[in-house]
Amino acid sequence: MEEKKRNVEFIDFDFRAWIQNQPQKEYDLVVEDDDHYRLLTKYGRAEINFYPNEIVEISITSFKDNEPKYYLHFQLKDEEHTKTLFYEMEQALETLESERKIKVLLSCSSGFTTSFFASRLTEAADTLDLDYTFDAVSYFDLYDQAENYDIVLLAPQIGYMLKKLSTSMPNKLILQIPTAVFASYDAMSALEFIQTNLRRRCEKHKKKKKKEASVCRCAQQERSCSVWPSCMTATRSRCFSGCTIEERSCLTMSSSRPISTPSRCGTRSTTV
């Protein structure tokens, strides 16, 4: 009798509709039919398939090598458990970004010294099994080439361009290589410098997402509360008591690539 009651309670939770109502910031949701859903990113896809007897199958495939990276099947028995499994699948899908090669562009006055340093960095990254690629250009070609790269590293002699480049390309990580590191062609220290700044960018991105999510959820609650009469001020103030949203931790990857952190509020906000 108790088992039957739990099943009846779960039927009230429409997992398909819930998936479609999730904020989709880092992936595109494709509903092929009522039993086949796909979550697509630049780096891979997740598939959610529904079968008889409330069986759900989840799988993730990486576009890097077209290999399966994640597989799970379960029976729909508990709403909160099902949501948790979905969030964990989202997180696993996000981590595929770290498996692609991060493209780094070095630049100096002529491109000669950075070309040599780029080759040293490539050797060091291969030794550490990090998915980085390094190229070099002169600063004359920097603007034309920078859009094709994830990170731009400026040699100290053109460090004066850092502010201007950061302003013109705010969504790209642009750094000046420390003089002592560049002058000694210290590839290992340069890699550490890159990873440290990637982690900082990740933390900054995470805090911004948390703020956006909180504002988003509070805005939802404010809209629902705004129709209340003024005599219910005390009750309305309680409406804003739940504005804090739990944030997800950025995963530490071998390449330390920043991981986007989607909010769980019900309204879509602008993606960074």
CSV table of C-alpha atoms in Angstrom, one decimal:
chain,number,residue,atom,x,y,z
A,1,MET,CA,0.0,0.0,0.0
A,2,GLU,CA,2.8,2.4,0.9
A,3,GLU,CA,4.6,1.5,-2.4
A,4,LYS,CA,1.5,2.3,-4.3
A,5,LYS,CA,1.2,5.6,-2.5
A,6,ARG,CA,4.7,6.7,-3.4
A,7,ASN,CA,4.1,5.8,-7.1
A,8,VAL,CA,1.0,7.9,-7.2
A,9,GLU,CA,2.8,10.9,-5.6
A,10,PHE,CA,5.6,10.6,-8.2
A,11,ILE,CA,3.1,10.6,-11.1
A,12,ASP,CA,2.3,14.2,-10.2
A,13,PHE,CA,5.9,15.1,-11.1
A,14,ASP,CA,6.2,15.6,-14.9
A,15,PHE,CA,9.9,15.1,-15.5
A,16,ARG,CA,9.6,15.9,-19.2
A,17,ALA,CA,7.9,19.2,-18.6
A,18,TRP,CA,10.4,20.0,-15.7
A,19,ILE,CA,13.3,19.4,-18.1
A,20,GLN,CA,11.8,21.8,-20.6
A,21,ASN,CA,11.4,24.5,-18.0
A,22,GLN,CA,15.0,24.4,-16.9
A,23,PRO,CA,17.2,27.5,-17.7
A,24,GLN,CA,19.4,26.6,-20.6
A,25,LYS,CA,22.5,28.7,-20.5
A,26,GLU,CA,25.3,26.4,-21.5
A,27,TYR,CA,23.4,24.1,-23.8
A,28,ASP,CA,20.6,23.9,-26.3
A,29,LEU,CA,17.6,21.6,-25.5
A,30,VAL,CA,16.3,19.6,-28.5
A,31,VAL,CA,13.1,17.7,-28.0
A,32,GLU,CA,13.0,15.1,-30.8
A,33,ASP,CA,9.8,13.6,-29.5
A,34,ASP,CA,8.1,12.9,-26.1
A,35,ASP,CA,10.6,10.2,-25.2
A,36,HIS,CA,13.9,11.5,-26.7
A,37,TYR,CA,15.6,14.7,-25.4
A,38,ARG,CA,19.1,16.1,-26.3
A,39,LEU,CA,21.2,18.7,-24.6
A,40,LEU,CA,23.8,20.1,-27.0
A,41,THR,CA,26.9,22.1,-26.3
A,42,LYS,CA,30.0,22.9,-28.4
A,43,TYR,CA,31.8,20.0,-26.8
A,44,GLY,CA,29.3,17.2,-26.5
A,45,ARG,CA,25.8,16.1,-26.1
A,46,ALA,CA,23.6,14.5,-23.5
A,47,GLU,CA,20.7,12.2,-24.4
A,48,ILE,CA,17.7,11.5,-22.2
A,49,ASN,CA,15.5,8.6,-23.3
A,50,PHE,CA,12.3,7.5,-21.7
A,51,TYR,CA,11.2,3.8,-21.7
A,52,PRO,CA,8.2,1.9,-20.4
A,53,ASN,CA,7.9,1.3,-16.6
A,54,GLU,CA,9.2,4.8,-15.9
A,55,ILE,CA,12.8,3.9,-16.9
A,56,VAL,CA,15.0,6.8,-17.9
A,57,GLU,CA,18.4,6.4,-19.7
A,58,ILE,CA,21.0,9.2,-19.6
A,59,SER,CA,24.2,9.2,-21.7
A,60,ILE,CA,26.8,11.8,-22.6
A,61,THR,CA,29.1,11.7,-25.7
A,62,SER,CA,32.1,13.9,-26.2
A,63,PHE,CA,32.6,15.6,-29.6
A,64,LYS,CA,36.3,15.5,-29.2
A,65,ASP,CA,36.6,11.7,-29.8
A,66,ASN,CA,32.9,10.8,-30.2
A,67,GLU,CA,33.3,8.4,-27.3
A,68,PRO,CA,30.7,7.9,-24.5
A,69,LYS,CA,31.7,9.6,-21.3
A,70,TYR,CA,28.7,9.0,-19.1
A,71,TYR,CA,25.9,6.4,-18.8
A,72,LEU,CA,23.2,5.9,-16.3
A,73,HIS,CA,19.7,4.4,-16.2
A,74,PHE,CA,17.2,4.6,-13.4
A,75,GLN,CA,13.6,4.3,-12.5
A,76,LEU,CA,11.5,7.3,-11.7
A,77,LYS,CA,10.6,6.8,-8.1
A,78,ASP,CA,11.4,10.0,-6.2
A,79,GLU,CA,11.2,13.6,-7.5
A,80,GLU,CA,14.2,15.0,-5.6
A,81,HIS,CA,16.4,12.1,-6.5
A,82,THR,CA,15.5,12.5,-10.1
A,83,LYS,CA,16.3,16.2,-10.1
A,84,THR,CA,19.6,15.5,-8.4
A,85,LEU,CA,20.5,13.0,-11.1
A,86,PHE,CA,19.6,15.6,-13.8
A,87,TYR,CA,21.8,18.3,-12.1
A,88,GLU,CA,24.7,15.8,-11.9
A,89,MET,CA,24.3,15.0,-15.6
A,90,GLU,CA,24.4,18.8,-16.4
A,91,GLN,CA,27.6,19.1,-14.4
A,92,ALA,CA,29.2,16.1,-16.2
A,93,LEU,CA,28.2,17.7,-19.6
A,94,GLU,CA,29.8,21.0,-18.6
A,95,THR,CA,33.1,19.3,-17.8
A,96,LEU,CA,33.5,18.2,-21.4
A,97,GLU,CA,34.7,21.8,-22.1
A,98,SER,CA,37.9,21.0,-20.3
A,99,GLU,CA,38.6,18.1,-22.7
A,100,ARG,CA,39.0,20.4,-25.7
A,101,LYS,CA,42.3,22.0,-26.5
A,102,ILE,CA,42.6,25.5,-25.1
A,103,LYS,CA,44.1,27.8,-27.7
A,104,VAL,CA,46.6,30.3,-26.5
A,105,LEU,CA,48.0,33.1,-28.6
A,106,LEU,CA,51.3,34.8,-27.7
A,107,SER,CA,52.3,38.2,-29.1
A,108,CYS,CA,55.3,40.5,-29.0
A,109,SER,CA,56.7,43.2,-31.2
A,110,SER,CA,57.8,41.0,-34.1
A,111,GLY,CA,56.6,37.5,-33.0
A,112,PHE,CA,60.0,35.9,-33.1
A,113,THR,CA,60.7,35.6,-29.4
A,114,THR,CA,57.1,34.6,-28.6
A,115,SER,CA,57.4,31.9,-31.4
A,116,PHE,CA,60.3,30.3,-29.6
A,117,PHE,CA,58.5,30.6,-26.2
A,118,ALA,CA,55.3,29.1,-27.8
A,119,SER,CA,57.3,26.0,-28.8
A,120,ARG,CA,58.7,25.7,-25.3
A,121,LEU,CA,55.2,26.0,-23.9
A,122,THR,CA,53.9,23.3,-26.2
A,123,GLU,CA,56.6,20.9,-25.1
A,124,ALA,CA,55.9,21.6,-21.5
A,125,ALA,CA,52.1,21.1,-21.9
A,126,ASP,CA,52.6,17.8,-23.8
A,127,THR,CA,54.9,16.6,-21.0
A,128,LEU,CA,52.2,17.4,-18.4
A,129,ASP,CA,49.4,16.0,-20.7
A,130,LEU,CA,47.6,19.3,-20.8
A,131,ASP,CA,45.3,20.1,-23.7
A,132,TYR,CA,46.8,23.5,-24.7
A,133,THR,CA,48.0,24.7,-28.1
A,134,PHE,CA,50.3,27.7,-28.4
A,135,ASP,CA,50.9,30.0,-31.4
A,136,ALA,CA,52.6,33.4,-31.8
A,137,VAL,CA,52.0,36.5,-33.9
A,138,SER,CA,53.4,40.1,-34.0
A,139,TYR,CA,51.3,42.7,-32.4
A,140,PHE,CA,50.4,44.0,-35.9
A,141,ASP,CA,48.4,40.9,-36.5
A,142,LEU,CA,47.1,40.5,-33.0
A,143,TYR,CA,43.6,42.0,-33.5
A,144,ASP,CA,43.0,39.9,-36.6
A,145,GLN,CA,44.1,36.6,-34.9
A,146,ALA,CA,42.9,37.0,-31.3
A,147,GLU,CA,39.3,36.1,-31.8
A,148,ASN,CA,40.3,32.6,-32.8
A,149,TYR,CA,41.9,32.0,-29.4
A,150,ASP,CA,40.8,31.4,-25.8
A,151,ILE,CA,43.7,33.2,-24.1
A,152,VAL,CA,46.0,36.0,-25.3
A,153,LEU,CA,49.5,36.3,-23.7
A,154,LEU,CA,51.3,39.6,-24.2
A,155,ALA,CA,55.1,39.8,-24.0
A,156,PRO,CA,56.3,42.5,-21.5
A,157,GLN,CA,57.5,44.8,-24.2
A,158,ILE,CA,53.9,45.3,-25.4
A,159,GLY,CA,52.3,45.2,-22.0
A,160,TYR,CA,51.0,48.7,-22.6
A,161,MET,CA,48.4,47.1,-24.9
A,162,LEU,CA,46.8,45.1,-22.1
A,163,LYS,CA,44.2,47.6,-21.0
A,164,LYS,CA,43.2,48.5,-24.6
A,165,LEU,CA,42.8,44.8,-25.6
A,166,SER,CA,40.9,43.9,-22.4
A,167,THR,CA,38.4,46.7,-23.1
A,168,SER,CA,37.9,45.7,-26.8
A,169,MET,CA,37.6,42.0,-26.0
A,170,PRO,CA,36.0,41.8,-22.5
A,171,ASN,CA,35.0,38.1,-22.8
A,172,LYS,CA,38.5,36.9,-23.6
A,173,LEU,CA,41.2,36.2,-21.0
A,174,ILE,CA,44.1,38.6,-21.8
A,175,LEU,CA,47.3,38.5,-19.7
A,176,GLN,CA,50.7,40.0,-19.7
A,177,ILE,CA,53.4,37.4,-19.1
A,178,PRO,CA,55.5,38.3,-16.0
A,179,THR,CA,58.9,39.7,-17.2
A,180,ALA,CA,61.0,37.3,-15.2
A,181,VAL,CA,59.0,34.3,-16.7
A,182,PHE,CA,59.3,35.6,-20.3
A,183,ALA,CA,62.9,36.7,-20.1
A,184,SER,CA,64.0,33.3,-18.9
A,185,TYR,CA,61.6,31.3,-21.1
A,186,ASP,CA,60.3,29.5,-18.0
A,187,ALA,CA,57.6,27.4,-19.6
A,188,MET,CA,56.6,25.7,-16.4
A,189,SER,CA,56.1,29.0,-14.5
A,190,ALA,CA,54.2,30.3,-17.5
A,191,LEU,CA,51.8,27.3,-17.4
A,192,GLU,CA,51.2,27.8,-13.7
A,193,PHE,CA,50.6,31.5,-14.4
A,194,ILE,CA,48.0,30.6,-17.0
A,195,GLN,CA,46.2,28.1,-14.7
A,196,THR,CA,46.2,30.5,-11.7
A,197,ASN,CA,44.5,33.2,-13.8
A,198,LEU,CA,42.0,30.7,-15.2
A,199,ARG,CA,41.0,29.7,-11.7
A,200,ARG,CA,40.6,33.4,-10.7
A,201,ARG,CA,38.4,33.9,-13.8
A,202,CYS,CA,36.4,30.9,-12.8
A,203,GLU,CA,35.8,32.3,-9.3
A,204,LYS,CA,34.8,35.6,-10.7
A,205,HIS,CA,32.4,34.0,-13.2
A,206,LYS,CA,30.9,31.9,-10.4
A,207,LYS,CA,30.2,34.9,-8.2
A,208,LYS,CA,28.6,36.8,-11.0
A,209,LYS,CA,26.4,33.8,-11.8
A,210,LYS,CA,25.3,33.6,-8.2
A,211,LYS,CA,24.4,37.3,-8.2
A,212,GLU,CA,22.4,37.0,-11.4
A,213,ALA,CA,20.6,33.9,-10.1
A,214,SER,CA,19.7,35.7,-6.9
A,215,VAL,CA,18.4,38.7,-8.7
A,216,CYS,CA,16.5,36.5,-11.1
A,217,ARG,CA,14.7,34.6,-8.4
A,218,CYS,CA,14.0,37.7,-6.4
A,219,ALA,CA,12.5,39.3,-9.5
A,220,GLN,CA,10.2,36.3,-9.9
A,221,GLN,CA,9.1,36.6,-6.3
A,222,GLU,CA,8.6,40.3,-6.5
A,223,ARG,CA,6.3,39.9,-9.5
A,224,SER,CA,4.2,37.5,-7.6
A,225,CYS,CA,4.2,39.7,-4.5
A,226,SER,CA,3.5,43.0,-6.3
A,227,VAL,CA,-0.2,42.2,-6.7
A,228,TRP,CA,-0.6,41.9,-2.9
A,229,PRO,CA,-2.3,44.8,-1.1
A,230,SER,CA,-0.2,47.2,0.9
A,231,CYS,CA,-1.9,45.9,4.1
A,232,MET,CA,0.1,42.7,3.6
A,233,THR,CA,3.5,44.3,3.8
A,234,ALA,CA,4.7,41.9,6.5
A,235,THR,CA,3.7,38.9,4.4
A,236,ARG,CA,5.3,40.4,1.3
A,237,SER,CA,8.6,40.9,3.1
A,238,ARG,CA,8.6,37.2,3.9
A,239,CYS,CA,8.3,36.7,0.1
A,240,PHE,CA,11.9,37.8,-0.3
A,241,SER,CA,13.3,35.7,2.5
A,242,GLY,CA,14.4,32.9,0.0
A,243,CYS,CA,16.4,34.9,-2.5
A,244,THR,CA,19.7,33.1,-1.8
A,245,ILE,CA,20.4,30.4,-4.4
A,246,GLU,CA,22.9,27.6,-3.8
A,247,GLU,CA,25.8,27.9,-6.2
A,248,ARG,CA,27.7,25.0,-7.7
A,249,SER,CA,31.4,24.7,-7.3
A,250,CYS,CA,33.7,25.2,-10.3
A,251,LEU,CA,35.3,21.8,-11.0
A,252,THR,CA,39.1,21.6,-11.0
A,253,MET,CA,40.2,20.2,-14.3
A,254,SER,CA,43.6,19.1,-15.4
A,255,SER,CA,43.7,22.1,-17.6
A,256,SER,CA,42.0,24.3,-15.1
A,257,ARG,CA,39.5,25.5,-17.7
A,258,PRO,CA,36.8,27.6,-16.1
A,259,ILE,CA,33.4,25.8,-15.8
A,260,SER,CA,30.3,27.7,-16.3
A,261,THR,CA,27.9,27.6,-13.5
A,262,PRO,CA,24.2,27.6,-14.4
A,263,SER,CA,21.7,28.9,-11.9
A,264,ARG,CA,18.6,27.0,-11.0
A,265,CYS,CA,16.2,29.9,-10.9
A,266,GLY,CA,13.2,29.8,-13.2
A,267,THR,CA,14.0,32.8,-15.4
A,268,ARG,CA,16.8,33.0,-18.0
A,269,SER,CA,19.5,35.6,-17.4
A,270,THR,CA,22.2,36.8,-19.8
A,271,THR,CA,25.1,34.3,-20.3
A,272,VAL,CA,28.6,35.6,-19.8
